[in-house]
mmCIF file of C-alpha atoms and ligand atoms in Angstrom:
data_model
loop_
_atom_site.group_PDB
_atom_site.id
_atom_site.type_symbol
_atom_site.label_atom_id
_atom_site.label_comp_id
_atom_site.label_asym_id
_atom_site.label_seq_id
_atom_site.Cartn_x
_atom_site.Cartn_y
_atom_site.Cartn_z
ATOM 1 C CA MET A 14 0.184 0.327 0.081
ATOM 2 C CA GLN A 15 0.880 3.633 -0.786
ATOM 3 C CA ARG A 16 -1.172 5.452 1.840
ATOM 4 C CA PHE A 17 1.444 8.226 1.947
ATOM 5 C CA MET A 18 2.189 9.265 -1.300
ATOM 6 C CA ASN A 19 3.035 12.609 -1.996
ATOM 7 C CA LYS A 20 3.006 13.332 1.905
ATOM 8 C CA VAL A 21 5.324 14.804 4.435
ATOM 9 C CA ALA A 22 5.548 13.352 7.966
ATOM 10 C CA LEU A 23 7.429 14.380 10.813
ATOM 11 C CA ILE A 24 8.055 11.664 13.650
ATOM 12 C CA THR A 25 9.942 13.510 16.945
ATOM 13 C CA GLY A 26 12.135 11.160 18.530
ATOM 14 C CA GLY A 27 12.654 8.659 15.672
ATOM 15 C CA ASN A 28 15.701 8.066 15.352
ATOM 16 C CA SER A 29 15.040 4.605 17.621
ATOM 17 C CA GLY A 30 12.567 2.190 18.761
ATOM 18 C CA ILE A 31 8.881 2.966 18.025
ATOM 19 C CA GLY A 32 9.374 6.164 15.898
ATOM 20 C CA PHE A 33 12.174 4.454 13.606
ATOM 21 C CA ALA A 34 10.125 1.595 12.991
ATOM 22 C CA THR A 35 7.443 3.956 12.230
ATOM 23 C CA ALA A 36 9.485 5.993 9.653
ATOM 24 C CA GLN A 37 10.132 3.196 8.237
ATOM 25 C CA ARG A 38 6.694 2.274 7.422
ATOM 26 C CA PHE A 39 5.801 5.576 6.276
ATOM 27 C CA ILE A 40 8.850 5.469 4.212
ATOM 28 C CA ALA A 41 7.650 2.344 2.715
ATOM 29 C CA GLU A 42 4.034 3.432 2.088
ATOM 30 C CA GLY A 43 5.196 6.949 -0.055
ATOM 31 C CA ALA A 44 5.944 9.519 2.607
ATOM 32 C CA GLN A 45 8.943 11.980 2.718
ATOM 33 C CA VAL A 46 10.034 11.616 6.417
ATOM 34 C CA LEU A 47 11.797 13.980 8.768
ATOM 35 C CA ILE A 48 12.993 12.894 12.662
ATOM 36 C CA THR A 49 14.203 14.313 15.049
ATOM 37 C CA GLY A 50 16.274 13.494 17.727
ATOM 38 C CA ARG A 51 18.701 14.870 20.626
ATOM 39 C CA LYS A 52 21.751 13.585 19.570
ATOM 40 C CA ALA A 53 23.801 14.178 16.392
ATOM 41 C CA ASN A 54 25.099 11.214 15.694
ATOM 42 C CA ALA A 55 21.861 8.856 16.474
ATOM 43 C CA VAL A 56 19.923 10.958 14.311
ATOM 44 C CA ASN A 57 22.656 10.769 11.235
ATOM 45 C CA GLU A 58 23.067 7.155 11.838
ATOM 46 C CA ALA A 59 19.040 6.559 11.486
ATOM 47 C CA VAL A 60 18.864 8.900 8.471
ATOM 48 C CA ALA A 61 21.593 6.833 6.849
ATOM 49 C CA GLN A 62 19.550 3.673 7.469
ATOM 50 C CA LEU A 63 16.316 5.080 6.412
ATOM 51 C CA GLY A 64 17.460 6.096 2.795
ATOM 52 C CA ASN A 65 17.378 9.809 0.431
ATOM 53 C CA ASN A 66 13.337 9.937 1.756
ATOM 54 C CA ALA A 67 14.302 10.850 5.208
ATOM 55 C CA VAL A 68 15.794 14.161 6.511
ATOM 56 C CA GLY A 69 17.224 14.619 10.295
ATOM 57 C CA LEU A 70 16.433 17.414 12.617
ATOM 58 C CA VAL A 71 18.500 17.672 15.359
ATOM 59 C CA SER A 72 16.128 18.994 18.476
ATOM 60 C CA ASP A 73 15.719 18.719 22.102
ATOM 61 C CA THR A 74 12.286 18.112 22.747
ATOM 62 C CA GLY A 75 13.044 19.139 26.228
ATOM 63 C CA LYS A 76 14.464 22.584 25.344
ATOM 64 C CA MET A 77 12.007 25.315 24.422
ATOM 65 C CA ALA A 78 14.756 27.134 22.170
ATOM 66 C CA ASP A 79 14.938 23.706 20.207
ATOM 67 C CA ILE A 80 11.461 23.644 19.676
ATOM 68 C CA SER A 81 11.393 27.461 18.837
ATOM 69 C CA GLN A 82 13.320 26.872 15.859
ATOM 70 C CA LEU A 83 11.821 23.693 14.773
ATOM 71 C CA ALA A 84 9.405 25.046 12.361
ATOM 72 C CA GLU A 85 12.056 26.815 10.564
ATOM 73 C CA ALA A 86 14.277 23.654 10.271
ATOM 74 C CA VAL A 87 11.306 22.082 8.650
ATOM 75 C CA ARG A 88 10.468 24.657 6.439
ATOM 76 C CA ALA A 89 14.391 24.518 5.237
ATOM 77 C CA HIS A 90 12.977 20.977 3.648
ATOM 78 C CA HIS A 91 9.187 20.721 3.600
ATOM 79 C CA ASP A 92 6.646 24.045 2.780
ATOM 80 C CA HIS A 93 4.102 21.471 4.523
ATOM 81 C CA LEU A 94 3.059 19.354 6.995
ATOM 82 C CA ASP A 95 0.699 16.378 6.695
ATOM 83 C CA VAL A 96 1.118 14.202 9.655
ATOM 84 C CA LEU A 97 3.041 14.982 13.031
ATOM 85 C CA PHE A 98 3.672 12.012 15.095
ATOM 86 C CA ILE A 99 5.033 13.401 18.598
ATOM 87 C CA ASN A 100 6.683 10.575 19.808
ATOM 88 C CA ALA A 101 9.658 10.995 21.897
ATOM 89 C CA GLY A 102 9.548 10.272 25.313
ATOM 90 C CA VAL A 103 11.593 9.232 28.645
ATOM 91 C CA SER A 104 10.707 6.801 31.138
ATOM 92 C CA LEU A 105 12.571 6.930 34.664
ATOM 93 C CA GLY A 106 11.172 3.958 36.193
ATOM 94 C CA VAL A 107 10.883 5.771 40.019
ATOM 95 C CA PRO A 108 8.709 5.065 43.264
ATOM 96 C CA ILE A 109 7.094 7.871 44.098
ATOM 97 C CA THR A 110 8.768 7.716 47.486
ATOM 98 C CA GLN A 111 11.892 7.958 45.942
ATOM 99 C CA VAL A 112 11.301 10.291 42.650
ATOM 100 C CA SER A 113 13.382 13.791 42.572
ATOM 101 C CA GLU A 114 12.122 17.334 41.670
ATOM 102 C CA ALA A 115 14.777 16.979 38.731
ATOM 103 C CA GLN A 116 13.402 13.494 37.462
ATOM 104 C CA TYR A 117 9.891 14.572 37.919
ATOM 105 C CA ASP A 118 10.512 17.889 36.025
ATOM 106 C CA THR A 119 12.458 15.654 33.356
ATOM 107 C CA GLN A 120 9.768 13.335 32.267
ATOM 108 C CA PHE A 121 7.126 16.413 32.035
ATOM 109 C CA ASP A 122 9.191 18.776 30.329
ATOM 110 C CA ILE A 123 9.767 16.375 27.449
ATOM 111 C CA ASN A 124 6.586 13.828 27.642
ATOM 112 C CA VAL A 125 4.061 16.970 28.058
ATOM 113 C CA LYS A 126 5.790 20.445 27.556
ATOM 114 C CA GLY A 127 7.535 19.284 24.647
ATOM 115 C CA ALA A 128 4.763 17.606 22.709
ATOM 116 C CA TYR A 129 2.431 20.433 23.282
ATOM 117 C CA PHE A 130 5.024 22.768 22.274
ATOM 118 C CA THR A 131 5.840 21.185 19.364
ATOM 119 C CA ILE A 132 2.337 20.912 18.223
ATOM 120 C CA GLN A 133 1.720 24.908 18.904
ATOM 121 C CA GLN A 134 5.092 25.962 16.830
ATOM 122 C CA LEU A 135 4.682 23.393 13.740
ATOM 123 C CA LEU A 136 0.653 24.079 13.611
ATOM 124 C CA PRO A 137 0.930 26.629 11.130
ATOM 125 C CA LEU A 138 3.027 24.243 8.618
ATOM 126 C CA MET A 139 -0.225 21.678 9.315
ATOM 127 C CA ARG A 140 -2.077 21.572 6.100
ATOM 128 C CA ASP A 141 -5.999 21.405 6.795
ATOM 129 C CA GLY A 142 -6.743 17.809 7.313
ATOM 130 C CA SER A 143 -3.634 16.886 8.081
ATOM 131 C CA VAL A 144 -3.345 14.301 11.263
ATOM 132 C CA ILE A 145 -1.335 14.271 14.193
ATOM 133 C CA VAL A 146 -0.862 11.145 16.608
ATOM 134 C CA LEU A 147 0.294 11.498 20.187
ATOM 135 C CA ASN A 148 2.198 8.363 21.614
ATOM 136 C CA ALA A 149 0.984 7.728 25.338
ATOM 137 C CA SER A 150 1.034 4.434 27.228
ATOM 138 C CA ALA A 151 -0.767 1.623 28.551
ATOM 139 C CA THR A 152 0.556 2.565 32.270
ATOM 140 C CA VAL A 153 -2.525 5.298 31.606
ATOM 141 C CA HIS A 154 -5.185 2.667 32.126
ATOM 142 C CA ARG A 155 -3.099 0.134 34.154
ATOM 143 C CA GLY A 156 -1.530 1.025 37.343
ATOM 144 C CA PHE A 157 2.736 0.010 37.210
ATOM 145 C CA PRO A 158 4.507 0.130 39.868
ATOM 146 C CA GLY A 159 6.857 2.702 39.603
ATOM 147 C CA ASN A 160 5.185 4.529 36.587
ATOM 148 C CA SER A 161 3.474 7.399 38.918
ATOM 149 C CA VAL A 162 4.990 10.787 37.126
ATOM 150 C CA TYR A 163 5.344 8.809 33.402
ATOM 151 C CA ALA A 164 1.851 7.582 33.564
ATOM 152 C CA ALA A 165 0.849 11.093 34.713
ATOM 153 C CA THR A 166 2.743 12.799 31.870
ATOM 154 C CA LYS A 167 0.738 9.800 29.356
ATOM 155 C CA ALA A 168 -2.491 10.685 30.717
ATOM 156 C CA ALA A 169 -1.917 14.346 30.101
ATOM 157 C CA LEU A 170 -1.417 13.267 26.642
ATOM 158 C CA VAL A 171 -5.094 11.527 26.429
ATOM 159 C CA ALA A 172 -6.565 14.557 27.209
ATOM 160 C CA LEU A 173 -4.336 16.615 24.833
ATOM 161 C CA ALA A 174 -5.967 14.621 21.781
ATOM 162 C CA ARG A 175 -9.474 15.154 22.544
ATOM 163 C CA THR A 176 -9.234 18.795 23.352
ATOM 164 C CA LEU A 177 -7.206 19.838 20.567
ATOM 165 C CA SER A 178 -8.894 18.043 18.422
ATOM 166 C CA ALA A 179 -12.213 19.443 19.880
ATOM 167 C CA GLU A 180 -9.839 23.037 18.904
ATOM 168 C CA LEU A 181 -8.950 21.773 15.586
ATOM 169 C CA LEU A 182 -12.332 21.113 14.057
ATOM 170 C CA ASP A 183 -12.712 23.260 11.733
ATOM 171 C CA ARG A 184 -9.228 22.474 10.325
ATOM 172 C CA ARG A 185 -10.408 18.980 9.942
ATOM 173 C CA ILE A 186 -7.013 18.132 12.118
ATOM 174 C CA ARG A 187 -7.620 15.046 13.359
ATOM 175 C CA VAL A 188 -5.913 13.858 17.118
ATOM 176 C CA ASN A 189 -5.389 10.695 18.480
ATOM 177 C CA ALA A 190 -3.265 9.035 20.617
ATOM 178 C CA ILE A 191 -1.579 5.008 20.700
ATOM 179 C CA SER A 192 -1.412 4.012 24.289
ATOM 180 C CA PRO A 193 0.880 0.826 23.941
ATOM 181 C CA GLY A 194 1.794 -1.642 26.809
ATOM 182 C CA PRO A 195 5.431 -2.542 26.856
ATOM 183 C CA VAL A 196 7.190 -2.736 23.896
ATOM 184 C CA THR A 197 10.908 -4.202 23.115
ATOM 185 C CA THR A 198 13.099 -0.719 22.718
ATOM 186 C CA PRO A 199 15.790 0.921 24.070
ATOM 187 C CA LEU A 200 13.603 2.784 26.427
ATOM 188 C CA TYR A 201 14.323 -0.089 29.306
ATOM 189 C CA THR A 202 17.976 0.742 28.453
ATOM 190 C CA LYS A 203 17.762 4.073 29.446
ATOM 191 C CA MET A 204 15.552 3.968 32.436
ATOM 192 C CA GLY A 205 18.158 3.838 34.710
ATOM 193 C CA ILE A 206 17.105 -0.015 36.038
ATOM 194 C CA ARG A 207 20.223 -1.292 38.091
ATOM 195 C CA GLU A 208 21.435 -3.991 35.883
ATOM 196 C CA GLU A 209 21.038 -6.994 38.775
ATOM 197 C CA HIS A 210 17.303 -5.469 39.071
ATOM 198 C CA ARG A 211 16.644 -5.435 35.409
ATOM 199 C CA GLU A 212 15.794 -9.177 34.449
ATOM 200 C CA ALA A 213 13.342 -8.838 36.910
ATOM 201 C CA THR A 214 11.744 -6.230 35.946
ATOM 202 C CA LEU A 215 11.160 -6.941 32.676
ATOM 203 C CA HIS A 216 10.074 -10.041 33.927
ATOM 204 C CA ALA A 217 7.687 -8.091 36.040
ATOM 205 C CA TYR A 218 6.404 -6.263 32.800
ATOM 206 C CA THR A 219 6.014 -9.445 30.705
ATOM 207 C CA ASN A 220 3.642 -10.870 33.534
ATOM 208 C CA MET A 221 1.403 -7.789 33.482
ATOM 209 C CA VAL A 222 0.623 -8.532 29.982
ATOM 210 C CA PRO A 223 -2.425 -11.031 29.357
ATOM 211 C CA VAL A 224 -0.619 -12.166 26.527
ATOM 212 C CA LYS A 225 2.905 -12.669 28.646
ATOM 213 C CA ARG A 226 5.209 -10.766 26.144
ATOM 214 C CA PHE A 227 6.639 -7.320 24.835
ATOM 215 C CA GLY A 228 5.272 -5.922 21.558
ATOM 216 C CA THR A 229 7.339 -5.517 18.737
ATOM 217 C CA PRO A 230 7.945 -1.438 17.556
ATOM 218 C CA GLU A 231 6.254 -2.774 14.468
ATOM 219 C CA GLU A 232 3.140 -3.549 15.477
ATOM 220 C CA ILE A 233 3.016 -0.270 17.251
ATOM 221 C CA ALA A 234 4.274 1.346 13.664
ATOM 222 C CA SER A 235 1.188 -0.600 12.349
ATOM 223 C CA ILE A 236 -1.088 1.580 14.821
ATOM 224 C CA ALA A 237 0.539 4.666 14.016
ATOM 225 C CA THR A 238 0.119 4.372 10.212
ATOM 226 C CA PHE A 239 -3.085 3.522 10.459
ATOM 227 C CA LEU A 240 -3.824 6.749 12.644
ATOM 228 C CA ALA A 241 -2.034 8.912 10.118
ATOM 229 C CA SER A 242 -3.804 7.695 7.485
ATOM 230 C CA ASP A 243 -6.965 8.178 5.705
ATOM 231 C CA GLU A 244 -8.501 4.549 7.015
ATOM 232 C CA SER A 245 -8.904 6.360 10.417
ATOM 233 C CA SER A 246 -10.707 9.184 9.008
ATOM 234 C CA PHE A 247 -13.551 8.632 11.497
ATOM 235 C CA ILE A 248 -11.429 8.437 14.691
ATOM 236 C CA VAL A 249 -11.435 11.829 16.216
ATOM 237 C CA GLY A 250 -10.012 12.539 19.714
ATOM 238 C CA GLU A 251 -9.573 9.127 20.547
ATOM 239 C CA GLU A 252 -6.910 6.439 22.033
ATOM 240 C CA ILE A 253 -6.296 2.821 20.831
ATOM 241 C CA ILE A 254 -4.734 0.919 23.316
ATOM 242 C CA ALA A 255 -2.027 -1.979 22.442
ATOM 243 C CA GLY A 256 -1.403 -3.755 25.107
ATOM 244 C CA GLY A 257 -1.997 -7.339 24.714
ATOM 245 C CA GLY A 258 -5.108 -7.179 26.697
ATOM 246 C CA ILE A 259 -3.821 -4.762 29.355
ATOM 247 C CA GLY A 260 -6.565 -2.400 30.152
ATOM 248 C CA THR A 261 -9.272 -5.129 29.592
ATOM 249 C CA LEU A 262 -8.230 -8.385 30.121
HETATM 250 N N1 LIG B 30 8.675 0.994 24.864
HETATM 251 C C1 LIG B 30 7.469 0.861 25.506
HETATM 252 O O1 LIG B 30 7.355 -0.519 26.689
HETATM 253 C C2 LIG B 30 6.590 1.992 25.663
HETATM 254 C C3 LIG B 30 5.131 1.648 25.952
HETATM 255 C C4 LIG B 30 4.391 2.999 25.925
HETATM 256 C C5 LIG B 30 4.521 4.058 25.392
HETATM 257 N N2 LIG B 30 6.065 4.105 24.791
HETATM 258 C C6 LIG B 30 6.394 5.420 24.125
HETATM 259 O O2 LIG B 30 6.764 5.618 23.010
HETATM 260 C C7 LIG B 30 7.820 6.585 22.737
HETATM 261 C C8 LIG B 30 8.719 6.052 22.124
HETATM 262 O O3 LIG B 30 9.664 4.945 22.981
HETATM 263 P P1 LIG B 30 10.800 4.051 22.368
HETATM 264 O O4 LIG B 30 9.719 2.807 23.589
HETATM 265 O O5 LIG B 30 10.454 4.039 20.987
HETATM 266 O O6 LIG B 30 11.839 4.444 23.076
HETATM 267 P P2 LIG B 30 13.022 4.859 22.946
HETATM 268 O O7 LIG B 30 13.581 3.969 21.225
HETATM 269 O O8 LIG B 30 13.713 5.245 23.452
HETATM 270 O O9 LIG B 30 12.675 6.124 21.616
HETATM 271 C C9 LIG B 30 12.485 7.419 22.503
HETATM 272 C C10 LIG B 30 12.617 8.452 21.127
HETATM 273 O O10 LIG B 30 12.511 9.873 21.779
HETATM 274 C C11 LIG B 30 13.817 10.450 22.135
HETATM 275 N N3 LIG B 30 13.995 11.460 22.827
HETATM 276 C C12 LIG B 30 13.938 11.202 24.052
HETATM 277 N N4 LIG B 30 13.993 12.517 24.679
HETATM 278 C C13 LIG B 30 14.168 13.567 23.534
HETATM 279 C C14 LIG B 30 14.135 14.542 23.741
HETATM 280 N N5 LIG B 30 14.353 15.485 24.703
HETATM 281 N N6 LIG B 30 14.463 15.440 22.566
HETATM 282 C C15 LIG B 30 14.042 14.817 21.405
HETATM 283 N N7 LIG B 30 14.219 13.555 21.693
HETATM 284 C C16 LIG B 30 13.775 12.667 22.379
HETATM 285 C C17 LIG B 30 14.666 9.440 22.140
HETATM 286 O O11 LIG B 30 16.480 9.929 21.644
HETATM 287 P P3 LIG B 30 17.388 9.231 22.236
HETATM 288 O O12 LIG B 30 17.696 8.043 21.322
HETATM 289 O O13 LIG B 30 18.550 10.263 22.060
HETATM 290 O O14 LIG B 30 17.517 8.852 23.417
HETATM 291 C C18 LIG B 30 14.313 8.286 20.963
HETATM 292 O O15 LIG B 30 14.651 8.604 19.721
HETATM 293 C C19 LIG B 30 7.591 7.248 24.055
HETATM 294 O O16 LIG B 30 7.509 8.258 23.954
HETATM 295 C C20 LIG B 30 7.587 6.101 25.215
HETATM 296 O O17 LIG B 30 7.048 6.758 26.016
HETATM 297 C C21 LIG B 30 6.843 3.428 24.819
#
């Protein structure tokens, strides 16, 4: 299928995991893709793998200065966007008794403030009838110990999908969210889980999933691709939970 022929998509945090798998899917279906990331080498390596239909922009979603320059950086390559996948995010698995203010701020700055102002800054580039997809999390629906701050940031995104869809109705811009359960990505190596606790932690996550496995980035990329395409044209301000039964079974 070539659902994204002549379409331009921007994916934040597109150098890794779910964002990278989604960039591959969008390109396979005809899109021109821009990915952002905070590390130049990681962004360049990803673009080298994605090929000629990808452009990399080094931009830190946790920094307002970078976000305010993003639209101009996009304009150097394309004069509009058809799809915006707000995917960049971090998770620091810390119980409430140990969460520091810095850990709280990092997660809210990147996952919520960064998402919010990235949308605000890129809206002028978004065509009427375009699509925004937000990467939330199944932690919104199921209590995962150690995820209180992270789950709160992702709940904010689900609320944002509804509110922005209502605000943007006149421009026919649909905003929807995906809430994945545990997915095998580098996120878990960045969470700061101590090596000796890693296996037990991953085992505990697996056990919380009714189908008893992690999802793959490609399984989530398929949903992002569906929500970004015209095939989901009647889905507005909604959320797809993809968690192997989490939240329902
Ligand atoms: N994996 C899961 O189980 C799971 C479940 C539910 C939801 N999610 C969500 O899915 C999204 C993608 O995560 P993933 O699992 O694919 O993990 P990942 O491989 O670590 O991907 C996260 C991406 O976001 C980027 N990023 C993080 N902070 C950034 C910042 N300040 N500025 C720009 N880019 C930044 C990362 O860049 P670096 O490579 O530089 O870190 C990376 O490209 C996240 O929002 C995550 O919360 C993941």
